[in-house]
Coordinates of C-alpha atoms in Angstrom, one line a residue:
M137 CA -21.4 -60.8 -87.0
S138 CA -22.8 -64.2 -87.7
A139 CA -21.9 -67.1 -85.5
R140 CA -19.2 -69.5 -86.6
R141 CA -20.4 -72.8 -88.0
V142 CA -19.7 -76.0 -86.0
F143 CA -18.7 -79.1 -87.9
I144 CA -18.7 -82.7 -86.6
R145 CA -15.3 -84.0 -87.4
G146 CA -15.2 -87.4 -85.7
V147 CA -17.4 -89.7 -83.5
G148 CA -16.6 -92.5 -81.1
V149 CA -18.9 -94.9 -79.2
V150 CA -18.4 -97.7 -76.8
S151 CA -21.5 -99.8 -76.1
A152 CA -22.7 -103.2 -75.1
L153 CA -23.2 -103.9 -78.9
G154 CA -19.7 -102.9 -80.0
R155 CA -16.4 -101.4 -78.9
D156 CA -16.5 -98.7 -81.6
W157 CA -19.1 -96.9 -83.6
P158 CA -19.0 -99.0 -86.8
S159 CA -19.6 -102.2 -84.9
T160 CA -22.3 -100.7 -82.7
A161 CA -24.0 -99.1 -85.7
A162 CA -24.1 -102.4 -87.7
A163 CA -25.7 -104.1 -84.8
L164 CA -28.2 -101.4 -84.2
A165 CA -29.1 -101.3 -87.9
G166 CA -29.9 -105.0 -87.8
G167 CA -32.3 -104.5 -85.0
R168 CA -30.2 -106.2 -82.4
S169 CA -30.6 -105.5 -78.7
A170 CA -27.9 -105.7 -76.0
I171 CA -30.4 -106.0 -73.2
G172 CA -30.2 -109.2 -71.2
P173 CA -29.9 -110.7 -67.8
I174 CA -27.3 -109.0 -65.5
T175 CA -24.7 -111.6 -64.5
H176 CA -21.8 -109.6 -63.2
F177 CA -23.4 -109.1 -59.7
D178 CA -26.2 -110.8 -57.8
V179 CA -29.6 -109.2 -58.9
A180 CA -31.8 -111.4 -56.7
G181 CA -34.5 -109.2 -55.2
Y182 CA -34.1 -106.3 -57.5
P183 CA -37.2 -104.9 -59.3
C184 CA -35.4 -105.3 -62.6
T185 CA -32.8 -107.9 -63.3
V186 CA -31.7 -107.0 -66.9
G187 CA -29.5 -104.3 -68.4
A188 CA -27.1 -103.5 -71.1
P189 CA -23.6 -103.4 -69.4
V190 CA -20.3 -103.1 -71.1
L191 CA -18.3 -106.0 -69.8
D192 CA -14.7 -105.6 -70.9
P193 CA -11.7 -106.2 -68.6
E194 CA -9.7 -103.7 -70.4
L195 CA -12.1 -100.9 -69.4
E196 CA -12.3 -101.8 -65.7
G197 CA -10.8 -99.7 -62.9
P198 CA -11.8 -97.8 -59.8
D199 CA -13.9 -95.4 -61.9
R200 CA -15.5 -97.3 -64.8
R201 CA -16.5 -94.0 -66.5
L202 CA -12.9 -93.4 -67.4
G203 CA -12.3 -96.5 -69.4
L204 CA -15.4 -96.0 -71.4
A205 CA -14.8 -92.3 -72.1
R206 CA -11.2 -92.8 -73.0
R207 CA -11.9 -95.4 -75.6
A208 CA -14.8 -93.4 -77.2
A209 CA -12.7 -90.2 -77.2
R210 CA -9.7 -91.9 -78.8
E211 CA -11.9 -93.2 -81.6
A212 CA -13.5 -89.8 -82.2
W213 CA -10.1 -88.1 -82.2
A214 CA -8.6 -90.6 -84.6
R215 CA -11.5 -90.1 -87.0
A216 CA -11.4 -86.3 -86.7
G217 CA -7.8 -85.8 -88.0
V218 CA -7.7 -82.3 -86.5
S219 CA -4.7 -80.3 -85.4
V220 CA -5.1 -77.6 -82.8
A221 CA -3.1 -75.6 -80.2
P222 CA -3.7 -76.8 -76.6
E223 CA -5.0 -73.4 -75.7
R224 CA -7.7 -73.6 -78.4
L225 CA -9.0 -77.1 -77.5
G226 CA -11.9 -77.3 -75.1
V227 CA -13.4 -80.3 -73.3
F228 CA -17.1 -80.5 -72.5
I229 CA -18.4 -83.7 -70.8
G230 CA -21.7 -84.9 -69.5
A231 CA -21.2 -87.1 -66.5
E232 CA -22.9 -87.9 -63.2
S233 CA -21.0 -88.6 -60.0
G234 CA -18.9 -91.8 -60.0
R235 CA -19.5 -94.4 -57.3
A236 CA -17.3 -96.7 -55.3
T237 CA -17.9 -100.4 -55.8
L238 CA -20.6 -102.1 -53.8
S239 CA -18.0 -104.0 -51.9
T240 CA -16.3 -100.8 -50.9
V241 CA -19.6 -99.3 -49.7
C242 CA -20.3 -102.4 -47.7
E243 CA -16.8 -102.5 -46.2
L244 CA -17.1 -98.8 -45.3
A245 CA -20.5 -99.4 -43.7
Q246 CA -19.0 -102.2 -41.6
A247 CA -15.9 -100.2 -40.6
A248 CA -17.7 -98.6 -37.6
G249 CA -18.9 -101.9 -36.3
G250 CA -22.1 -102.4 -38.4
G251 CA -24.3 -102.3 -35.3
R252 CA -26.7 -99.8 -33.7
T253 CA -23.8 -97.8 -32.4
F254 CA -21.0 -96.0 -34.3
D255 CA -17.5 -97.2 -33.1
H256 CA -15.4 -94.1 -33.8
V257 CA -12.1 -95.7 -32.8
R258 CA -12.7 -98.7 -35.1
F259 CA -13.9 -96.5 -37.9
G260 CA -10.8 -94.2 -37.5
A261 CA -8.5 -97.2 -37.7
R262 CA -10.1 -98.9 -40.7
A263 CA -11.6 -96.1 -42.9
P264 CA -8.3 -94.4 -44.0
A265 CA -7.3 -97.5 -46.0
M266 CA -10.4 -97.1 -48.1
A267 CA -10.0 -93.4 -48.8
P268 CA -8.3 -93.9 -52.2
R269 CA -11.3 -95.9 -53.4
I270 CA -13.7 -93.1 -52.7
D271 CA -11.7 -89.9 -53.3
A272 CA -12.4 -87.2 -55.9
S273 CA -10.7 -89.1 -58.7
V274 CA -13.3 -91.8 -58.3
V275 CA -16.5 -90.0 -57.4
S276 CA -16.2 -86.4 -58.8
P277 CA -18.4 -85.7 -61.9
A278 CA -15.4 -83.6 -63.1
A279 CA -12.9 -86.5 -63.1
V280 CA -13.8 -87.6 -66.6
A281 CA -13.2 -84.2 -68.2
S282 CA -10.0 -83.8 -66.2
V283 CA -8.6 -87.1 -67.4
L284 CA -9.5 -86.4 -71.1
A285 CA -8.1 -82.9 -70.9
G286 CA -4.8 -84.4 -69.6
E287 CA -4.6 -87.0 -72.3
W288 CA -4.9 -84.4 -75.1
D289 CA -3.2 -81.5 -73.2
A290 CA -6.4 -79.4 -73.6
R291 CA -5.9 -76.0 -72.1
G292 CA -9.0 -74.2 -73.4
P293 CA -12.4 -74.1 -71.7
A294 CA -13.4 -77.1 -69.8
Q295 CA -16.9 -77.9 -68.5
T296 CA -18.6 -80.8 -66.8
V297 CA -22.4 -80.9 -67.1
S298 CA -24.2 -83.1 -64.5
L299 CA -27.8 -82.9 -65.6
A300 CA -29.1 -86.4 -65.3
C301 CA -30.4 -87.7 -68.7
A302 CA -29.6 -84.5 -70.5
S303 CA -26.0 -84.3 -69.4
G304 CA -24.3 -85.5 -72.6
S305 CA -26.4 -83.4 -75.0
A306 CA -26.2 -80.3 -72.7
A307 CA -22.4 -80.7 -72.7
I308 CA -22.4 -80.8 -76.5
I309 CA -24.6 -77.7 -76.6
E310 CA -22.2 -75.8 -74.3
A311 CA -19.4 -76.9 -76.6
V312 CA -21.2 -75.5 -79.6
R313 CA -21.8 -72.2 -77.9
A314 CA -18.1 -71.9 -76.9
L315 CA -17.0 -72.6 -80.5
R316 CA -19.5 -70.1 -81.9
L317 CA -18.2 -67.5 -79.4
G318 CA -14.6 -68.1 -80.4
L319 CA -13.6 -69.4 -77.0
C320 CA -12.0 -72.4 -78.6
D321 CA -11.5 -73.8 -82.2
V322 CA -12.0 -77.5 -81.4
A323 CA -14.0 -79.3 -78.8
L324 CA -14.0 -82.8 -77.5
C325 CA -17.4 -83.3 -76.1
G326 CA -20.1 -85.9 -75.3
G327 CA -21.3 -88.0 -72.4
V328 CA -20.6 -91.2 -70.5
G329 CA -22.8 -93.4 -68.2
A330 CA -21.7 -96.4 -66.2
D331 CA -24.8 -97.2 -64.3
V332 CA -25.4 -100.9 -64.5
D333 CA -24.6 -101.4 -60.8
P334 CA -26.5 -102.4 -57.6
L335 CA -26.9 -98.8 -56.3
M336 CA -28.4 -97.5 -59.5
L337 CA -30.7 -100.5 -59.9
A338 CA -31.9 -100.0 -56.3
G339 CA -32.3 -96.2 -56.8
F340 CA -34.2 -96.3 -60.0
G341 CA -36.2 -99.3 -58.8
H342 CA -37.3 -97.4 -55.7
L343 CA -38.7 -94.7 -58.0
G344 CA -40.7 -97.4 -59.9
I345 CA -39.4 -96.4 -63.3
L346 CA -37.6 -99.6 -64.3
S347 CA -39.2 -102.3 -66.4
A348 CA -40.5 -105.1 -64.3
K349 CA -41.0 -107.1 -67.5
G350 CA -37.3 -106.7 -68.3
C351 CA -37.9 -105.1 -71.7
S352 CA -37.2 -101.6 -73.1
R353 CA -40.0 -100.8 -75.5
P354 CA -40.0 -97.1 -76.3
F355 CA -43.5 -95.9 -77.6
D356 CA -44.9 -99.5 -77.4
A357 CA -48.3 -100.1 -75.8
R358 CA -46.8 -102.7 -73.5
R359 CA -43.9 -100.5 -72.1
D360 CA -43.6 -100.4 -68.4
G361 CA -40.3 -98.6 -67.7
F362 CA -36.8 -98.3 -68.9
V363 CA -33.8 -100.6 -68.7
V364 CA -30.4 -99.3 -67.5
G365 CA -27.6 -99.4 -70.0
E366 CA -24.1 -97.9 -70.2
G367 CA -21.5 -96.7 -72.6
A368 CA -19.8 -93.5 -73.9
A369 CA -20.4 -91.4 -76.9
L370 CA -17.8 -88.6 -77.7
V371 CA -17.6 -86.3 -80.7
V372 CA -15.0 -83.9 -82.0
L373 CA -16.4 -80.5 -83.1
S374 CA -14.5 -77.9 -85.0
V375 CA -15.0 -74.5 -86.7
E376 CA -12.8 -75.8 -89.6
R377 CA -14.8 -78.0 -91.9
G378 CA -12.0 -80.2 -93.2
D379 CA -13.7 -83.2 -94.7
A380 CA -16.7 -83.0 -92.4
E381 CA -20.0 -84.1 -93.9
A382 CA -22.3 -82.8 -91.1
E383 CA -22.6 -79.8 -88.7
I384 CA -24.6 -79.0 -85.6
A385 CA -26.9 -76.3 -87.0
G386 CA -29.2 -75.7 -84.1
V387 CA -29.3 -76.1 -80.3
G388 CA -32.0 -75.5 -77.7
R389 CA -32.5 -75.9 -74.0
S390 CA -35.5 -75.3 -71.7
L391 CA -36.7 -76.1 -68.2
D392 CA -40.2 -77.5 -67.2
A393 CA -40.0 -76.1 -63.6
Y394 CA -42.6 -78.8 -62.8
N395 CA -41.4 -81.9 -61.0
L396 CA -38.1 -83.5 -60.1
T397 CA -38.9 -86.9 -61.7
A398 CA -41.9 -86.4 -63.9
P399 CA -42.2 -84.4 -67.1
D400 CA -44.7 -81.5 -67.6
P401 CA -47.7 -83.4 -68.8
E402 CA -48.5 -80.6 -71.2
G403 CA -45.1 -81.1 -72.8
D404 CA -44.4 -77.3 -72.8
G405 CA -40.7 -77.6 -71.9
A406 CA -40.0 -80.3 -74.6
R407 CA -41.9 -78.2 -77.2
R408 CA -39.9 -75.0 -76.4
S409 CA -36.6 -76.9 -76.5
M410 CA -37.3 -78.3 -79.9
L411 CA -38.6 -75.0 -81.3
A412 CA -35.4 -73.3 -80.1
A413 CA -33.2 -75.8 -81.8
L414 CA -35.2 -75.6 -85.1
R415 CA -35.2 -71.8 -85.1
D416 CA -31.5 -71.7 -84.4
A417 CA -31.0 -74.0 -87.4
G418 CA -33.3 -72.0 -89.5
V419 CA -35.6 -74.9 -90.4
E420 CA -39.2 -75.9 -89.6
T421 CA -39.0 -79.6 -90.0
V422 CA -36.5 -82.5 -90.2
D423 CA -36.1 -85.8 -91.9
Y424 CA -35.2 -87.9 -88.8
V425 CA -35.8 -87.7 -85.1
Q426 CA -33.7 -89.5 -82.6
A427 CA -36.2 -89.3 -79.7
H428 CA -35.5 -89.4 -76.0
G429 CA -38.0 -92.3 -75.9
T430 CA -37.4 -93.8 -72.5
S431 CA -40.0 -96.6 -72.6
T432 CA -41.8 -95.1 -69.6
P433 CA -45.6 -94.6 -69.5
L434 CA -45.2 -90.9 -68.7
N435 CA -42.4 -89.7 -70.9
D436 CA -43.2 -91.3 -74.3
P437 CA -46.7 -89.8 -74.9
V438 CA -45.5 -86.4 -73.8
E439 CA -42.6 -86.4 -76.2
A440 CA -44.9 -87.7 -79.0
W441 CA -47.4 -85.0 -78.4
A442 CA -44.7 -82.3 -78.4
L443 CA -43.2 -83.7 -81.7
R444 CA -46.6 -83.6 -83.4
V445 CA -47.1 -80.0 -82.3
V446 CA -43.7 -78.8 -83.2
L447 CA -43.2 -80.5 -86.6
G448 CA -46.9 -80.4 -87.6
D449 CA -47.6 -81.8 -91.1
G450 CA -43.8 -82.2 -91.7
L451 CA -43.7 -85.1 -89.1
A452 CA -45.4 -87.4 -91.7
R453 CA -42.4 -87.0 -93.9
A454 CA -39.9 -87.8 -91.1
R455 CA -38.9 -91.0 -89.3
V456 CA -38.7 -91.4 -85.5
A457 CA -36.7 -93.8 -83.4
S458 CA -35.2 -94.3 -79.9
V459 CA -31.9 -96.1 -79.4
K460 CA -32.8 -97.0 -75.8
G461 CA -34.8 -100.0 -77.0
A462 CA -31.4 -101.6 -78.0
L463 CA -28.9 -100.2 -75.6
G464 CA -31.0 -99.2 -72.6
H465 CA -30.8 -95.8 -70.9
W466 CA -27.3 -94.4 -70.6
V467 CA -28.4 -91.5 -68.4
A468 CA -25.5 -89.0 -68.6
G469 CA -24.4 -90.5 -71.9
A470 CA -27.9 -90.8 -73.5
G471 CA -28.1 -87.5 -75.4
A472 CA -24.6 -87.9 -76.8
L473 CA -25.5 -91.3 -78.1
G474 CA -28.6 -89.9 -79.7
L475 CA -26.5 -87.2 -81.5
V476 CA -24.2 -89.9 -83.0
C477 CA -27.3 -91.8 -84.3
A478 CA -28.6 -88.6 -85.8
Y479 CA -25.2 -88.0 -87.4
E480 CA -25.4 -91.5 -88.9
A481 CA -28.8 -90.8 -90.4
V482 CA -27.6 -87.5 -92.0
V483 CA -24.2 -88.7 -93.2
G484 CA -24.9 -92.3 -94.1
G485 CA -28.7 -92.3 -94.8
R486 CA -29.1 -95.0 -92.2
M487 CA -32.0 -94.4 -89.8
M488 CA -31.7 -96.7 -86.8
P489 CA -34.9 -98.6 -85.6
T490 CA -36.5 -98.7 -82.2
A491 CA -35.7 -102.2 -80.9
G492 CA -38.5 -103.7 -78.8
L493 CA -41.2 -101.6 -80.5
E494 CA -43.8 -103.9 -82.0
T495 CA -47.2 -102.5 -81.1
P496 CA -47.1 -98.7 -81.1
D497 CA -49.2 -97.0 -78.4
P498 CA -52.0 -94.9 -80.1
D499 CA -50.9 -92.1 -77.8
C500 CA -47.5 -92.3 -79.4
D501 CA -48.7 -92.1 -83.0
L502 CA -45.4 -91.3 -84.9
P503 CA -43.7 -92.5 -88.1
H504 CA -41.6 -95.1 -86.3
V505 CA -38.7 -97.1 -87.6
I506 CA -39.5 -100.6 -86.6
G507 CA -37.5 -103.9 -87.1
E508 CA -34.4 -102.9 -89.0
A509 CA -32.8 -99.6 -90.2
V510 CA -34.4 -97.6 -92.9
Y511 CA -32.0 -96.4 -95.6
Q512 CA -33.0 -93.1 -97.2
E513 CA -31.6 -89.7 -97.7
A514 CA -31.8 -87.4 -94.8
R515 CA -30.6 -83.8 -94.8
T516 CA -31.6 -82.8 -91.2
A517 CA -32.1 -84.7 -87.9
L518 CA -33.4 -83.7 -84.5
V519 CA -32.1 -85.1 -81.3
N520 CA -34.0 -84.9 -77.9
A521 CA -32.8 -85.6 -74.4
F522 CA -35.1 -84.8 -71.5
A523 CA -34.0 -85.2 -67.9
F524 CA -35.0 -85.3 -64.2
G525 CA -35.6 -81.9 -63.0
G526 CA -37.4 -81.0 -66.2
A527 CA -34.2 -80.1 -68.1
N528 CA -34.8 -80.4 -71.8
T529 CA -32.2 -80.3 -74.7
S530 CA -32.6 -80.5 -78.4
L531 CA -30.0 -80.4 -81.3
V532 CA -30.4 -80.2 -85.0
V533 CA -27.8 -82.0 -87.2
R534 CA -27.5 -81.0 -90.8
R535 CA -25.7 -82.4 -93.8
C536 CA -23.2 -79.9 -95.1
A537 CA -24.1 -78.2 -98.3

């Protein structure tokens, strides 16, 4: 028995360029970048002082992931126009752990005295008042899926995928698999990242992978690291076509088994992930690639090599771009944002450019989209998201016949 088709019924995005997908897409198409100096906390002394945060008081709260995810999910659901029994609605979300605010972390660190010795009595007296700010509703990766399931009374399968930069796309892949298997009929899925904060800047800075120049330039000869961004991208998938114009036709996952923070330099895992998605979709080439494109010296040439190997001569007839040049790296939300960009190319014929890319690295020789969006018909698109730990994900989006 053939697997059920999976249609994209609605998309929703909250970004530093717009509070919904139409406004974000218009800004991206014009070549705008949201990356700029971080002003909502003191960045003095950090290795990178720029980012692409979403600064909206309406989205603030103890867990910033929730406000972003709710708004994107509501947009996607409103656009989808689906009706489904609670037991047939699944929720699949890519999310990393939440974090208490820096002030809470500092306050907790001082609760025991802040000196060389740990004052247990003082800590016992002061720490309980901080517990609500660091409990599971704030820090659990599963908190986002739980909140969204509650809002839509979803009682079908639920899954949280915490897989670093591949979290959002891996969650979408698991949703596709559940829909194909008949475990649910509709799925709310995607990813969210809320990482423009002191702890993430310090952590990524310690690894030496942030841009010291303060620029995100995927595939550019001058790139020196990525810039942290944040936002949410949610999609509603359904086995009923309705008025859907695109479907997820192929999915693929692989593992490098090479290094925690560096890709396999041979690109074998990326190659296998893409091949799996293309074979699943029954195609050999695509019209558009929304690349992982992190703007790091290591990742970009590896992905470029893998694309040349996988797509062969067909690559010359495609266009390639990375949204991270405009919105930074959303980490857990990155792959889901890439899917929405691919959806836009297939449905609207609008291929987003790679902001920041001006002088392509010869090692990243690809048919790039530079400057502004390219408008041309696209029937198929490939989306890549490659993560720490060597986790690779690829999806193929196809315009419905």
